[in-house]
PDB file of C-alpha atoms and ligand atoms in Angstrom:
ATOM      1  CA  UNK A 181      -5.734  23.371  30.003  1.00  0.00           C
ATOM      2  CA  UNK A 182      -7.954  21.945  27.590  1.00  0.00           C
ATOM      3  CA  UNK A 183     -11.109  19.532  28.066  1.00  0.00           C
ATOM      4  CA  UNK A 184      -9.488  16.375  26.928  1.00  0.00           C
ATOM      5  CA  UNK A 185      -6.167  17.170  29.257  1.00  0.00           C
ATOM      6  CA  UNK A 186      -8.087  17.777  32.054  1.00  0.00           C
ATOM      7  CA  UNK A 187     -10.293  14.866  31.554  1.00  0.00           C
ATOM      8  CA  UNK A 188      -7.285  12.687  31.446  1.00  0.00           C
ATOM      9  CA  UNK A 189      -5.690  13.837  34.248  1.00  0.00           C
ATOM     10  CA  UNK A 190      -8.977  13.679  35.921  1.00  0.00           C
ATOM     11  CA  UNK A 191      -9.647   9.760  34.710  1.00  0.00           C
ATOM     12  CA  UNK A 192      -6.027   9.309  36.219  1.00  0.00           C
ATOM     13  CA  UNK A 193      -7.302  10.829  39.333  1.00  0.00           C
ATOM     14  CA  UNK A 194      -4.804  13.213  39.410  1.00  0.00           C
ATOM     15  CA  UNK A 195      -5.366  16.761  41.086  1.00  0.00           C
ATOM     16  CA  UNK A 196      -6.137  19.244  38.853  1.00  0.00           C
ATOM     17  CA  UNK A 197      -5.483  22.671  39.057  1.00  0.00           C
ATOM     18  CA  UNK A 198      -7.429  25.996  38.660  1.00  0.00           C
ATOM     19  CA  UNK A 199     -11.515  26.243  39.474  1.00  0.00           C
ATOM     20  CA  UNK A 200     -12.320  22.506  39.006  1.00  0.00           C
ATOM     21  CA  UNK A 201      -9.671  21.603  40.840  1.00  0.00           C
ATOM     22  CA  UNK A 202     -11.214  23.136  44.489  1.00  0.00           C
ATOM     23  CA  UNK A 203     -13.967  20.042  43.882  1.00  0.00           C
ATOM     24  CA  UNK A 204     -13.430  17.045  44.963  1.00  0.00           C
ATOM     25  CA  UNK A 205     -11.135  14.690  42.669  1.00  0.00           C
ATOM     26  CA  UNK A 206     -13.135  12.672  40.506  1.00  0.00           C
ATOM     27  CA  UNK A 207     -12.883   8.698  41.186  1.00  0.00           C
ATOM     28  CA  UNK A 208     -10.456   6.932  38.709  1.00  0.00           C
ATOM     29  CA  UNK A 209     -13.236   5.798  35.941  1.00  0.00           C
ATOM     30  CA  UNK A 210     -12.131   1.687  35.519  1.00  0.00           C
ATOM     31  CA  UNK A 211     -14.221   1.761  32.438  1.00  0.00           C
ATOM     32  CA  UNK A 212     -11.488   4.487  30.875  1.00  0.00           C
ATOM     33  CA  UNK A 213      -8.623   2.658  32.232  1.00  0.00           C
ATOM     34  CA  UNK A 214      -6.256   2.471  35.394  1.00  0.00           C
ATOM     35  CA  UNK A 215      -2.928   3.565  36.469  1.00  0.00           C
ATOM     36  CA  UNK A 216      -2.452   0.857  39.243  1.00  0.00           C
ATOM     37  CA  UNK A 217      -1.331  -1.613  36.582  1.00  0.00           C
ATOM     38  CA  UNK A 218       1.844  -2.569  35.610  1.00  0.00           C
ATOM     39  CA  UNK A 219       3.965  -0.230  32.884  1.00  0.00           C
ATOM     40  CA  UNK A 220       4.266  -2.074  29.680  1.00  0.00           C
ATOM     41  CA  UNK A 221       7.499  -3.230  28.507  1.00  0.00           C
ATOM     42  CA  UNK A 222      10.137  -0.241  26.799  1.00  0.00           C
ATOM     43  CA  UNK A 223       6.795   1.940  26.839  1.00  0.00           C
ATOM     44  CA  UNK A 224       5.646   4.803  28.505  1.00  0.00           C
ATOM     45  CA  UNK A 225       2.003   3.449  29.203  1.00  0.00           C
ATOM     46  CA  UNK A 226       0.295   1.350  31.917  1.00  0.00           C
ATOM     47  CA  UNK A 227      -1.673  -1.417  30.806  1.00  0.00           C
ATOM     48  CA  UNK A 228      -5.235  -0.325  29.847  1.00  0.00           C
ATOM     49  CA  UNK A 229      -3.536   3.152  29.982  1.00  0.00           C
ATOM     50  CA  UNK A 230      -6.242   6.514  30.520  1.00  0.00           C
ATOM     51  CA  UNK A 231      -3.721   8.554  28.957  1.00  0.00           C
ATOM     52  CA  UNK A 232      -2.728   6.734  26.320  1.00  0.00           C
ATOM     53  CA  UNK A 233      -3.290   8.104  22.656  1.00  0.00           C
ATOM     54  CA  UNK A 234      -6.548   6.887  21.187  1.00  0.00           C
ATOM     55  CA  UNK A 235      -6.743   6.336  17.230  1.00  0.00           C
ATOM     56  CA  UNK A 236      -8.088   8.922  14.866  1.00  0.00           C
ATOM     57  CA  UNK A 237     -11.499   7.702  14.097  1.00  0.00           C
ATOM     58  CA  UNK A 238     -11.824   7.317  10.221  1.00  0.00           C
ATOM     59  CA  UNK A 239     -15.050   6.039   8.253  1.00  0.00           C
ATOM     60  CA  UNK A 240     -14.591   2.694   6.411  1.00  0.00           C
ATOM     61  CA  UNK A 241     -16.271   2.280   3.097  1.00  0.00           C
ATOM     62  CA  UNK A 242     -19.743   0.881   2.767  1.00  0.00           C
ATOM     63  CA  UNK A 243     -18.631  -1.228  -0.126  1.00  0.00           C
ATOM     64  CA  UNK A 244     -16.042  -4.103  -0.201  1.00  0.00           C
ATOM     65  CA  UNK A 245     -12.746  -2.841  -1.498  1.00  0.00           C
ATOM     66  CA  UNK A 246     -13.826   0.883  -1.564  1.00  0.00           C
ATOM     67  CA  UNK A 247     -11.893   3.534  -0.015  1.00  0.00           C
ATOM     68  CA  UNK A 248     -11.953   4.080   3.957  1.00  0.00           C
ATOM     69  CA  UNK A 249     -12.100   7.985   4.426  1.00  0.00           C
ATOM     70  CA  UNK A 250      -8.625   9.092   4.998  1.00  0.00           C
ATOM     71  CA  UNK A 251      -7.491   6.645   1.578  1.00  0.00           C
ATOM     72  CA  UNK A 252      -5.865   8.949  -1.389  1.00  0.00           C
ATOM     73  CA  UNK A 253      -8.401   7.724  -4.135  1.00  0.00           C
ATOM     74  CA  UNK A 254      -6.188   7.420  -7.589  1.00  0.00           C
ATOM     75  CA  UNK A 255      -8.869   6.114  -9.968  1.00  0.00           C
ATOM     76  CA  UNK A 256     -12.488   6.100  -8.844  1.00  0.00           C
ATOM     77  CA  UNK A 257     -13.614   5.024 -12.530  1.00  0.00           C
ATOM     78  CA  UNK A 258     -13.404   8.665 -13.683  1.00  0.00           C
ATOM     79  CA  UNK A 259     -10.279  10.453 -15.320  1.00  0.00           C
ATOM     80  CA  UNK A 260      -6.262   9.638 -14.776  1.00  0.00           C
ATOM     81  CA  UNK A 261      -5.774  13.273 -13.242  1.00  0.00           C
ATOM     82  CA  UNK A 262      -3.465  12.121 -10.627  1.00  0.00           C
ATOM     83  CA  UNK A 263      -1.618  10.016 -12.821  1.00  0.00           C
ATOM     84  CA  UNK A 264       1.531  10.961 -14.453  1.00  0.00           C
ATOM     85  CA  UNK A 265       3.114   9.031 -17.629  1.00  0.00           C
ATOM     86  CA  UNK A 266       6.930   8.410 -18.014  1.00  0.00           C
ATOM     87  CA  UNK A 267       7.207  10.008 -21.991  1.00  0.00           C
ATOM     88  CA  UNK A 268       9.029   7.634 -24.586  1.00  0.00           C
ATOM     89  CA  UNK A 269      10.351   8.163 -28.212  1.00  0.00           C
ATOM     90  CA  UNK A 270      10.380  11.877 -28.375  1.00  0.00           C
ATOM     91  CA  UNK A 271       9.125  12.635 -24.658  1.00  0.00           C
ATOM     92  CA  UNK A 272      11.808   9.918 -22.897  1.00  0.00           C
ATOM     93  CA  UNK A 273      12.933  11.376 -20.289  1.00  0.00           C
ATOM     94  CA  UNK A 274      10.436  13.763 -19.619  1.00  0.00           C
ATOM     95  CA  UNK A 275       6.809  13.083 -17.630  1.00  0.00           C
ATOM     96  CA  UNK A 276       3.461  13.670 -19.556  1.00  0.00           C
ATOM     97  CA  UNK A 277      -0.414  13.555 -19.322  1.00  0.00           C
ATOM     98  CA  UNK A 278      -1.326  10.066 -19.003  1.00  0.00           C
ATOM     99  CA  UNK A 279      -2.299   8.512 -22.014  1.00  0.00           C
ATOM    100  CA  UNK A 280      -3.657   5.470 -21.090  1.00  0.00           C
ATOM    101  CA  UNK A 281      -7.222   4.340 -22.415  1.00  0.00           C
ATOM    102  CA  UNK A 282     -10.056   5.439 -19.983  1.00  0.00           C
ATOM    103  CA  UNK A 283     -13.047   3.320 -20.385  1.00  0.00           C
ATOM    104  CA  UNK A 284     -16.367   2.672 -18.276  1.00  0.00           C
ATOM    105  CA  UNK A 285     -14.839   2.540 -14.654  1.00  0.00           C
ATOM    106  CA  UNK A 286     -11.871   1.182 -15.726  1.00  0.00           C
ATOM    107  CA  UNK A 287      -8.712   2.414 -17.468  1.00  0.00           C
ATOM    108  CA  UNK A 288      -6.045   0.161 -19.292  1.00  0.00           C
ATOM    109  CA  UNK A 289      -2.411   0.156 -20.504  1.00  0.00           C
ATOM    110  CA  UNK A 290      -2.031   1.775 -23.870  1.00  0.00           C
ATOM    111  CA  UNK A 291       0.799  -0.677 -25.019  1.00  0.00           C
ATOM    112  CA  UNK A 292       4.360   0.985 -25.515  1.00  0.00           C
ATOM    113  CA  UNK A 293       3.743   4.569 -24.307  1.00  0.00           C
ATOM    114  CA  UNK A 294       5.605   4.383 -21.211  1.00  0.00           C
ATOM    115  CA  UNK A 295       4.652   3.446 -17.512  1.00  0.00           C
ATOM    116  CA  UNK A 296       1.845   5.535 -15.089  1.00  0.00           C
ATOM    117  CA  UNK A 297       3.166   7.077 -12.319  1.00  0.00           C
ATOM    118  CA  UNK A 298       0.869   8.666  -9.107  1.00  0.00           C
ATOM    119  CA  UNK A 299       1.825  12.456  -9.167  1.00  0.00           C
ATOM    120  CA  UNK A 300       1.476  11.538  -5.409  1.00  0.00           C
ATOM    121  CA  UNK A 301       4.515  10.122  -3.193  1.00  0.00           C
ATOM    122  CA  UNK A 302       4.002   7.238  -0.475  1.00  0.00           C
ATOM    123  CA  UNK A 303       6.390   5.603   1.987  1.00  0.00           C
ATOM    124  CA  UNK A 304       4.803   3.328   4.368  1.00  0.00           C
ATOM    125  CA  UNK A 305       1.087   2.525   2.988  1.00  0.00           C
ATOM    126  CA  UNK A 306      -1.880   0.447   2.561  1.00  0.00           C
ATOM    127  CA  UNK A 307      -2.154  -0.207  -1.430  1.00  0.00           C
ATOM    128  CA  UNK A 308      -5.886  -1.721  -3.148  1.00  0.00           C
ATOM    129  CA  UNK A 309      -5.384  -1.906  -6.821  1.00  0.00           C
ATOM    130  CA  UNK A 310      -7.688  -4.471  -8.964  1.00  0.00           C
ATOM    131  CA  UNK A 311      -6.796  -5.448 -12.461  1.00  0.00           C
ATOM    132  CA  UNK A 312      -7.794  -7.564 -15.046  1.00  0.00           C
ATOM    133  CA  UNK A 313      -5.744  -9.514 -18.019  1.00  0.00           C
ATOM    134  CA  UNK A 314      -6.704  -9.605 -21.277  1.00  0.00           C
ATOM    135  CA  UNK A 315      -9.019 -12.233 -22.891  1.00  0.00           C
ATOM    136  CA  UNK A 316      -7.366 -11.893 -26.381  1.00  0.00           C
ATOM    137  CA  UNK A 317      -4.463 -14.071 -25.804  1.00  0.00           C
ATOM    138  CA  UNK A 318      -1.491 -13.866 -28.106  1.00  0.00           C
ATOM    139  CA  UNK A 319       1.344 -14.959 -26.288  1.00  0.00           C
ATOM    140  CA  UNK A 320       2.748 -16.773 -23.413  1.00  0.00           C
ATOM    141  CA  UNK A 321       4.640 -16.973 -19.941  1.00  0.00           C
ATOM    142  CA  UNK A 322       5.918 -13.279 -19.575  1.00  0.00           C
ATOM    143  CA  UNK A 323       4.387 -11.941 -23.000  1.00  0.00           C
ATOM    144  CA  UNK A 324       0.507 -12.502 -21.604  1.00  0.00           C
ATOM    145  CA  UNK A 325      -1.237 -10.121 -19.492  1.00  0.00           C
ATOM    146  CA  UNK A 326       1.963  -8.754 -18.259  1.00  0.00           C
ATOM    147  CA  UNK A 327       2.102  -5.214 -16.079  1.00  0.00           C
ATOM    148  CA  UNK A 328       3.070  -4.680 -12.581  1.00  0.00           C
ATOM    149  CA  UNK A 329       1.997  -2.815  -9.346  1.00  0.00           C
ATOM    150  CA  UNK A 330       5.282  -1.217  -8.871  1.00  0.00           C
ATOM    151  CA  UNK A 331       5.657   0.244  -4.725  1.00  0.00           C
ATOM    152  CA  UNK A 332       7.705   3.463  -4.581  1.00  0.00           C
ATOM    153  CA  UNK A 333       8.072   2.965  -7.861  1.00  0.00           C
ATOM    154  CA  UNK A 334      10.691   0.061  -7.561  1.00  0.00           C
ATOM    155  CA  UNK A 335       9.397  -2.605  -5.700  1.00  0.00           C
ATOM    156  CA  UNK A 336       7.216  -4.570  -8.220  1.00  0.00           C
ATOM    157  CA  UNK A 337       4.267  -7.035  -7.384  1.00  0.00           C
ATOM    158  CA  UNK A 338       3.945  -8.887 -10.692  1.00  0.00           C
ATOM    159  CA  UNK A 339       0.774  -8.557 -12.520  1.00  0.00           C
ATOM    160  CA  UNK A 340       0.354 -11.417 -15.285  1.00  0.00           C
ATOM    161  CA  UNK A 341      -1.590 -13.547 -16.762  1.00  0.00           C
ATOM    162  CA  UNK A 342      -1.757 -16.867 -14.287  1.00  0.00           C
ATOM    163  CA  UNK A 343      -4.301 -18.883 -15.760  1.00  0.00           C
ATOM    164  CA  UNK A 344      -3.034 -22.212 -17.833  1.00  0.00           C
ATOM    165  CA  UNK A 345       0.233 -19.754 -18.488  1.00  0.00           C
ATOM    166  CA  UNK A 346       3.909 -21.187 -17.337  1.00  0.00           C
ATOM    167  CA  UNK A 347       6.384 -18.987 -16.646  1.00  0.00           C
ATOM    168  CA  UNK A 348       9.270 -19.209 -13.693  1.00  0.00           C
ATOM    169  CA  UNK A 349       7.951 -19.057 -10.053  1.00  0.00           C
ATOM    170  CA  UNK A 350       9.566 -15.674  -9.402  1.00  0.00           C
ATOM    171  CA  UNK A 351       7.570 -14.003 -12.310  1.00  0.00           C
ATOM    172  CA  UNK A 352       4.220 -15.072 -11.941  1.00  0.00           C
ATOM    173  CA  UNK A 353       1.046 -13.032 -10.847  1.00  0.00           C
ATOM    174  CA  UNK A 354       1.494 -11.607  -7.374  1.00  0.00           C
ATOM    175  CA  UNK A 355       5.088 -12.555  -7.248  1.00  0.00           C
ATOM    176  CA  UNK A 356       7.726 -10.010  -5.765  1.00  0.00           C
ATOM    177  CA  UNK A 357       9.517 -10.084  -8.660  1.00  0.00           C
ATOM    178  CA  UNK A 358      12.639 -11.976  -9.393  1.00  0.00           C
ATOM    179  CA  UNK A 359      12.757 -12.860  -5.620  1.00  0.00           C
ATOM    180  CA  UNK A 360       9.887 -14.608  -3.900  1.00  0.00           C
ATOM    181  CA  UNK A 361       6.947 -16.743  -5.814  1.00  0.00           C
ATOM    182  CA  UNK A 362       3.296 -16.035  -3.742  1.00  0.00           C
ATOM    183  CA  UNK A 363       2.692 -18.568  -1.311  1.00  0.00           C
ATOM    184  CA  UNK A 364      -0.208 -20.143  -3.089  1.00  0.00           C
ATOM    185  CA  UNK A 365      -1.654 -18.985  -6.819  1.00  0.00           C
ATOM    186  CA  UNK A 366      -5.199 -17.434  -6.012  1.00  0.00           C
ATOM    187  CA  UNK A 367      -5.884 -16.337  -9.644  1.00  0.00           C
ATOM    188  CA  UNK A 368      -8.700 -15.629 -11.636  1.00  0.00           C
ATOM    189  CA  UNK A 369      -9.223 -16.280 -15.009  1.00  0.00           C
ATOM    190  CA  UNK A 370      -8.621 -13.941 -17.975  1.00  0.00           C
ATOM    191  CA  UNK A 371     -11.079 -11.047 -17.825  1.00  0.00           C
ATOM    192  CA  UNK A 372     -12.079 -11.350 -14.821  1.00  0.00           C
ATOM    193  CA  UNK A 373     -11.480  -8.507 -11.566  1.00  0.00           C
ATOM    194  CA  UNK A 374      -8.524  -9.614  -9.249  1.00  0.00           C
ATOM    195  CA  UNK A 375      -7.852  -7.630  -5.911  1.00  0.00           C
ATOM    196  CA  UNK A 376      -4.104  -7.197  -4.601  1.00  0.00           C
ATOM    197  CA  UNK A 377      -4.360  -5.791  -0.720  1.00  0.00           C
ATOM    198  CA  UNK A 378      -1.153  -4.787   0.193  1.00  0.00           C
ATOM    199  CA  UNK A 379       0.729  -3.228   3.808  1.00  0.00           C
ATOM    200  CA  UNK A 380       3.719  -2.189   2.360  1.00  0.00           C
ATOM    201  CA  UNK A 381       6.867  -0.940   5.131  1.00  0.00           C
ATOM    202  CA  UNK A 382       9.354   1.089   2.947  1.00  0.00           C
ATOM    203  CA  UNK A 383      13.427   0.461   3.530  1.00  0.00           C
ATOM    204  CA  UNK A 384      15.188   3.553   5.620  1.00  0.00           C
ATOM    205  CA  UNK A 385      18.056   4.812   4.172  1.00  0.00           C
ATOM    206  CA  UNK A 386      21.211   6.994   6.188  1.00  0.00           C
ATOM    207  CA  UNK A 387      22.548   8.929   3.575  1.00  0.00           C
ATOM    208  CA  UNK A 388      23.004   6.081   1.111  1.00  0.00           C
ATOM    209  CA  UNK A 389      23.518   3.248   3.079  1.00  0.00           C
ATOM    210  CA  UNK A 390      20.396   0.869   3.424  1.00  0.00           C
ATOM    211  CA  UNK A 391      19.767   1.024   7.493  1.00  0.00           C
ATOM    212  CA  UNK A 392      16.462  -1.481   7.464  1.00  0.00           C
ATOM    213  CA  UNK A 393      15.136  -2.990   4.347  1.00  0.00           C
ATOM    214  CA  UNK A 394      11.408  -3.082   2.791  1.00  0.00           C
ATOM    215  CA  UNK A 395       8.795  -5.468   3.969  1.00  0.00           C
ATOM    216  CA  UNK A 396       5.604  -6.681   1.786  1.00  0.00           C
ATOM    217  CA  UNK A 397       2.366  -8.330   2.869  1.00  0.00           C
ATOM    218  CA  UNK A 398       0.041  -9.005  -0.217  1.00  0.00           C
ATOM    219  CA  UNK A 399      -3.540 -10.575   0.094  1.00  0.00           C
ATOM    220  CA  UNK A 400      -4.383 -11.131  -3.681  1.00  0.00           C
ATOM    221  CA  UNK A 401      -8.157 -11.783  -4.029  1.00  0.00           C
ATOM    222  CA  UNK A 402      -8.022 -12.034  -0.437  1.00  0.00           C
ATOM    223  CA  UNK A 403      -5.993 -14.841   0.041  1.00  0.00           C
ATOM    224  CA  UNK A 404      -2.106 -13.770   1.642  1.00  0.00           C
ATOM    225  CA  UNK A 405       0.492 -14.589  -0.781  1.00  0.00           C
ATOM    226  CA  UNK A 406       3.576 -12.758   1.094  1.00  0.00           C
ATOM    227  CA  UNK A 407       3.489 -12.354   4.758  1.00  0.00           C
ATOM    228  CA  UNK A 408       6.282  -9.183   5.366  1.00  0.00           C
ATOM    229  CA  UNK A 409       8.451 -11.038   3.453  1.00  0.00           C
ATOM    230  CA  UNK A 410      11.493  -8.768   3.298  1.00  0.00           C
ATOM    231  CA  UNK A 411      12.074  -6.930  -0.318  1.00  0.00           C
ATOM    232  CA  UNK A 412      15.466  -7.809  -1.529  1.00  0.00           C
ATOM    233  CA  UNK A 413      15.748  -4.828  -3.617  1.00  0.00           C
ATOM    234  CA  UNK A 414      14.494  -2.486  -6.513  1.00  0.00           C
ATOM    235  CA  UNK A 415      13.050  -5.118  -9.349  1.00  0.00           C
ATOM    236  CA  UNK A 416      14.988  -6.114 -11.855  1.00  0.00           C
ATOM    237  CA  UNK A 417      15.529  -8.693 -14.702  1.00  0.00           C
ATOM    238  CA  UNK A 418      17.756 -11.627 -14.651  1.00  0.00           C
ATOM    239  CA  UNK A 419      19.939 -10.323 -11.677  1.00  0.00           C
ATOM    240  CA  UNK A 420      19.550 -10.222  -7.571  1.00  0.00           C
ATOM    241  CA  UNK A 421      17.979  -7.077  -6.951  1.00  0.00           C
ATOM    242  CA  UNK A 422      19.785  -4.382  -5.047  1.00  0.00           C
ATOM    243  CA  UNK A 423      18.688  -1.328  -3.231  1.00  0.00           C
ATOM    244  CA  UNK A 424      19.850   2.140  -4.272  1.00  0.00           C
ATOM    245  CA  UNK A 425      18.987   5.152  -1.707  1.00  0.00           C
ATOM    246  CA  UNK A 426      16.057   6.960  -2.306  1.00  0.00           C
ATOM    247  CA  UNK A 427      12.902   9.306  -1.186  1.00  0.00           C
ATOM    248  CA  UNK A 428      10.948   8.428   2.060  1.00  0.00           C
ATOM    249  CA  UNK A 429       8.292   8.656  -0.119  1.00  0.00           C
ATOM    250  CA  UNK A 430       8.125   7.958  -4.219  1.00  0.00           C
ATOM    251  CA  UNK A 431       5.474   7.308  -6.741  1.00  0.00           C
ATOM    252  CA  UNK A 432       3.214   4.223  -7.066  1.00  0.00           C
ATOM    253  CA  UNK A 433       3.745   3.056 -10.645  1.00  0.00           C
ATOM    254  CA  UNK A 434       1.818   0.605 -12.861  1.00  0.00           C
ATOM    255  CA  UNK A 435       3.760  -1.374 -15.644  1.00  0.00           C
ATOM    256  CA  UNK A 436       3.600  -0.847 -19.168  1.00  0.00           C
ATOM    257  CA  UNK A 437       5.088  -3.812 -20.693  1.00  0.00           C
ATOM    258  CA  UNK A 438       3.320  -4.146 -23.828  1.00  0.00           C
ATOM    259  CA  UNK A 439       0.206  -5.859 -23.079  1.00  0.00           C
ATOM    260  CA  UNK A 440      -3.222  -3.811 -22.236  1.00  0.00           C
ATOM    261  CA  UNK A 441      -4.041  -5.061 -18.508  1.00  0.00           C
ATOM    262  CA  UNK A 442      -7.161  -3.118 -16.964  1.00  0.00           C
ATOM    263  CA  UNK A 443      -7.132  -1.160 -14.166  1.00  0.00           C
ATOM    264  CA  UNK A 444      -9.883   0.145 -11.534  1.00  0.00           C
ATOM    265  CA  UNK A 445     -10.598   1.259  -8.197  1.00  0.00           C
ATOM    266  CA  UNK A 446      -7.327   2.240  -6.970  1.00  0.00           C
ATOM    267  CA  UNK A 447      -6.340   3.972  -3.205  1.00  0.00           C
ATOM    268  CA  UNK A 448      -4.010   4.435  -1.293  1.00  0.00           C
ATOM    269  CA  UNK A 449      -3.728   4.764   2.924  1.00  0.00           C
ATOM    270  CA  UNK A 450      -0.396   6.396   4.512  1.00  0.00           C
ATOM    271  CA  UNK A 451       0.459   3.968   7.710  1.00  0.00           C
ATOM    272  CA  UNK A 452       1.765   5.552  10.418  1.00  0.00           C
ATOM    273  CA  UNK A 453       2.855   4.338  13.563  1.00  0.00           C
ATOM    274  CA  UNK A 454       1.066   3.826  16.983  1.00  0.00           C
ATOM    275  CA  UNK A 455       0.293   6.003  19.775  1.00  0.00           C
ATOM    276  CA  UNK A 456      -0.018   9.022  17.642  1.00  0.00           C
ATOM    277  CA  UNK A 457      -1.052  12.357  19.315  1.00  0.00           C
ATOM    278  CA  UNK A 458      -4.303  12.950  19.659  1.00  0.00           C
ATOM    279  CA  UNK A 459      -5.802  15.472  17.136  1.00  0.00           C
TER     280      UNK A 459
HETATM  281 MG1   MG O 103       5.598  -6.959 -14.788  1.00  0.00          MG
END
């Protein structure tokens, strides 16, 4: 039996067996919780449970918007390493080196060389990206600042230009796509840092048939713009967006569509689900 069994058993006052167990029962500890109380509904735990799983203790960043301890860091400011790049022209088809520009912290969209993808998979996940349009303007509505935080490489958060630039609802900065407009337009101006924080639940799939779709909450510069709003399907242009079976987990991609948005200071947390077992 180990220390932390035996201590729980022991906070339960229940009788332990082996040496400790010829001493006298320990007292239930009410500051560890109580067994007395009533079982919580379709759950296998009293209120204020002893035994119940406690979270893993992680370290949260000393900065705002830096990476908690157990976050996969993709940029820090240094090198694309755990970036791939989806080749075009003569590579289509094939993944490369990222060739995106890597400049001082930041890294930005080399226009027309094909979207980044994270050589690492997520499913269910807490997302930080910031990004920055482009102060040279030389176009408008879905030709300025336009990339795109793409989830599971699919499920795209719109990245655009939003100041003093009209373009439909459904396409602007933070927008789900071709589905849902953000709740209210938070944006900064051109050249400036934005933040998009995101909790992202990814659909479930049996075999191919779509069993419970993909929910999106999205604070962009820390206002919420989608509250789990449900994901109607993959992104795509000028049609309703479907869902096609895929991985549990799949790449987080970033949009090249022609314009050089900045990137920096991007992570990414797995989510997992309550009650865990303790490590
Ligand atoms: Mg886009």
């Amino acid at each position: 039996m180990t220390r932390q069994t035996f201590l729980k058993l022991a906070v339960a006052g229940i009788p332990v067996a082996g040496a400790r167990a010829q001493q006298a029962a320990p007292k239930p500890n009410p500051d560890l919780g109580f067994t007395d109380t009533p079982m919580l509904p379709d759950l296998p735990w009293h209120v204020h449970d002893p035994a119940r799983p406690h979270p893993q203790q992680i370290r949260p960043s000393g900065t705002p918007g830096g990476p908690p301890s157990d976050a996969v860091v993709l940029f820090d400011g240094g090198d694309l390493s755990r970036w791939n790049q989806r080749g075009r022209g003569a590579d289509a088809g094939k993944f490369v080196d990222a060739r995106w520009k890597v400049g001082d912290g930041w890294f930005e969209v080399a226009p027309n060389t094909g979207d980044l993808l994270s050589r690492e998979k997520f499913g269910d996940c807490q997302i930080h990206v910031e990004w920055s349009s482009p102060t040279e303007i030389h176009a408008n509505s879905q030709g300025r600042g336009n990339s795109g935080v793409l989830i599971m490489s699919r499920y795209e958060m719109q990245v655009l230009d939003a100041w003093d630039n009209p373009t439909y609802a459904d396409g602007e900065a933070s927008a789900i796509y071709g589905q849902w407009p953000p709740l209210v337009m938070p944006a900064r101006r051109p050249g400036e840092w934005n933040t998009y924080d995101i909790a992202f639940e990814a659909p479930r799939f049996d075999g191919e048939k779509l069993v419970r779709p993909a929910f999106v909450t999205l604070f962009y510069n820390g206002v919420i713009v989608h509250n789990r709003k449900e994901i109607l399907g993959a992104m795509v242009y000028r049609k309703v967006a479907t869902y096609t079976a895929h991985g549990a987990e799949e790449p987080l991609m970033l949009q090249d569509h022609h314009n050089p948005v900045r990137y920096r200071n991007i992570w990414v947390r797995r989510m997992n689900g309550y009650d865990r077992p303790e490590a």
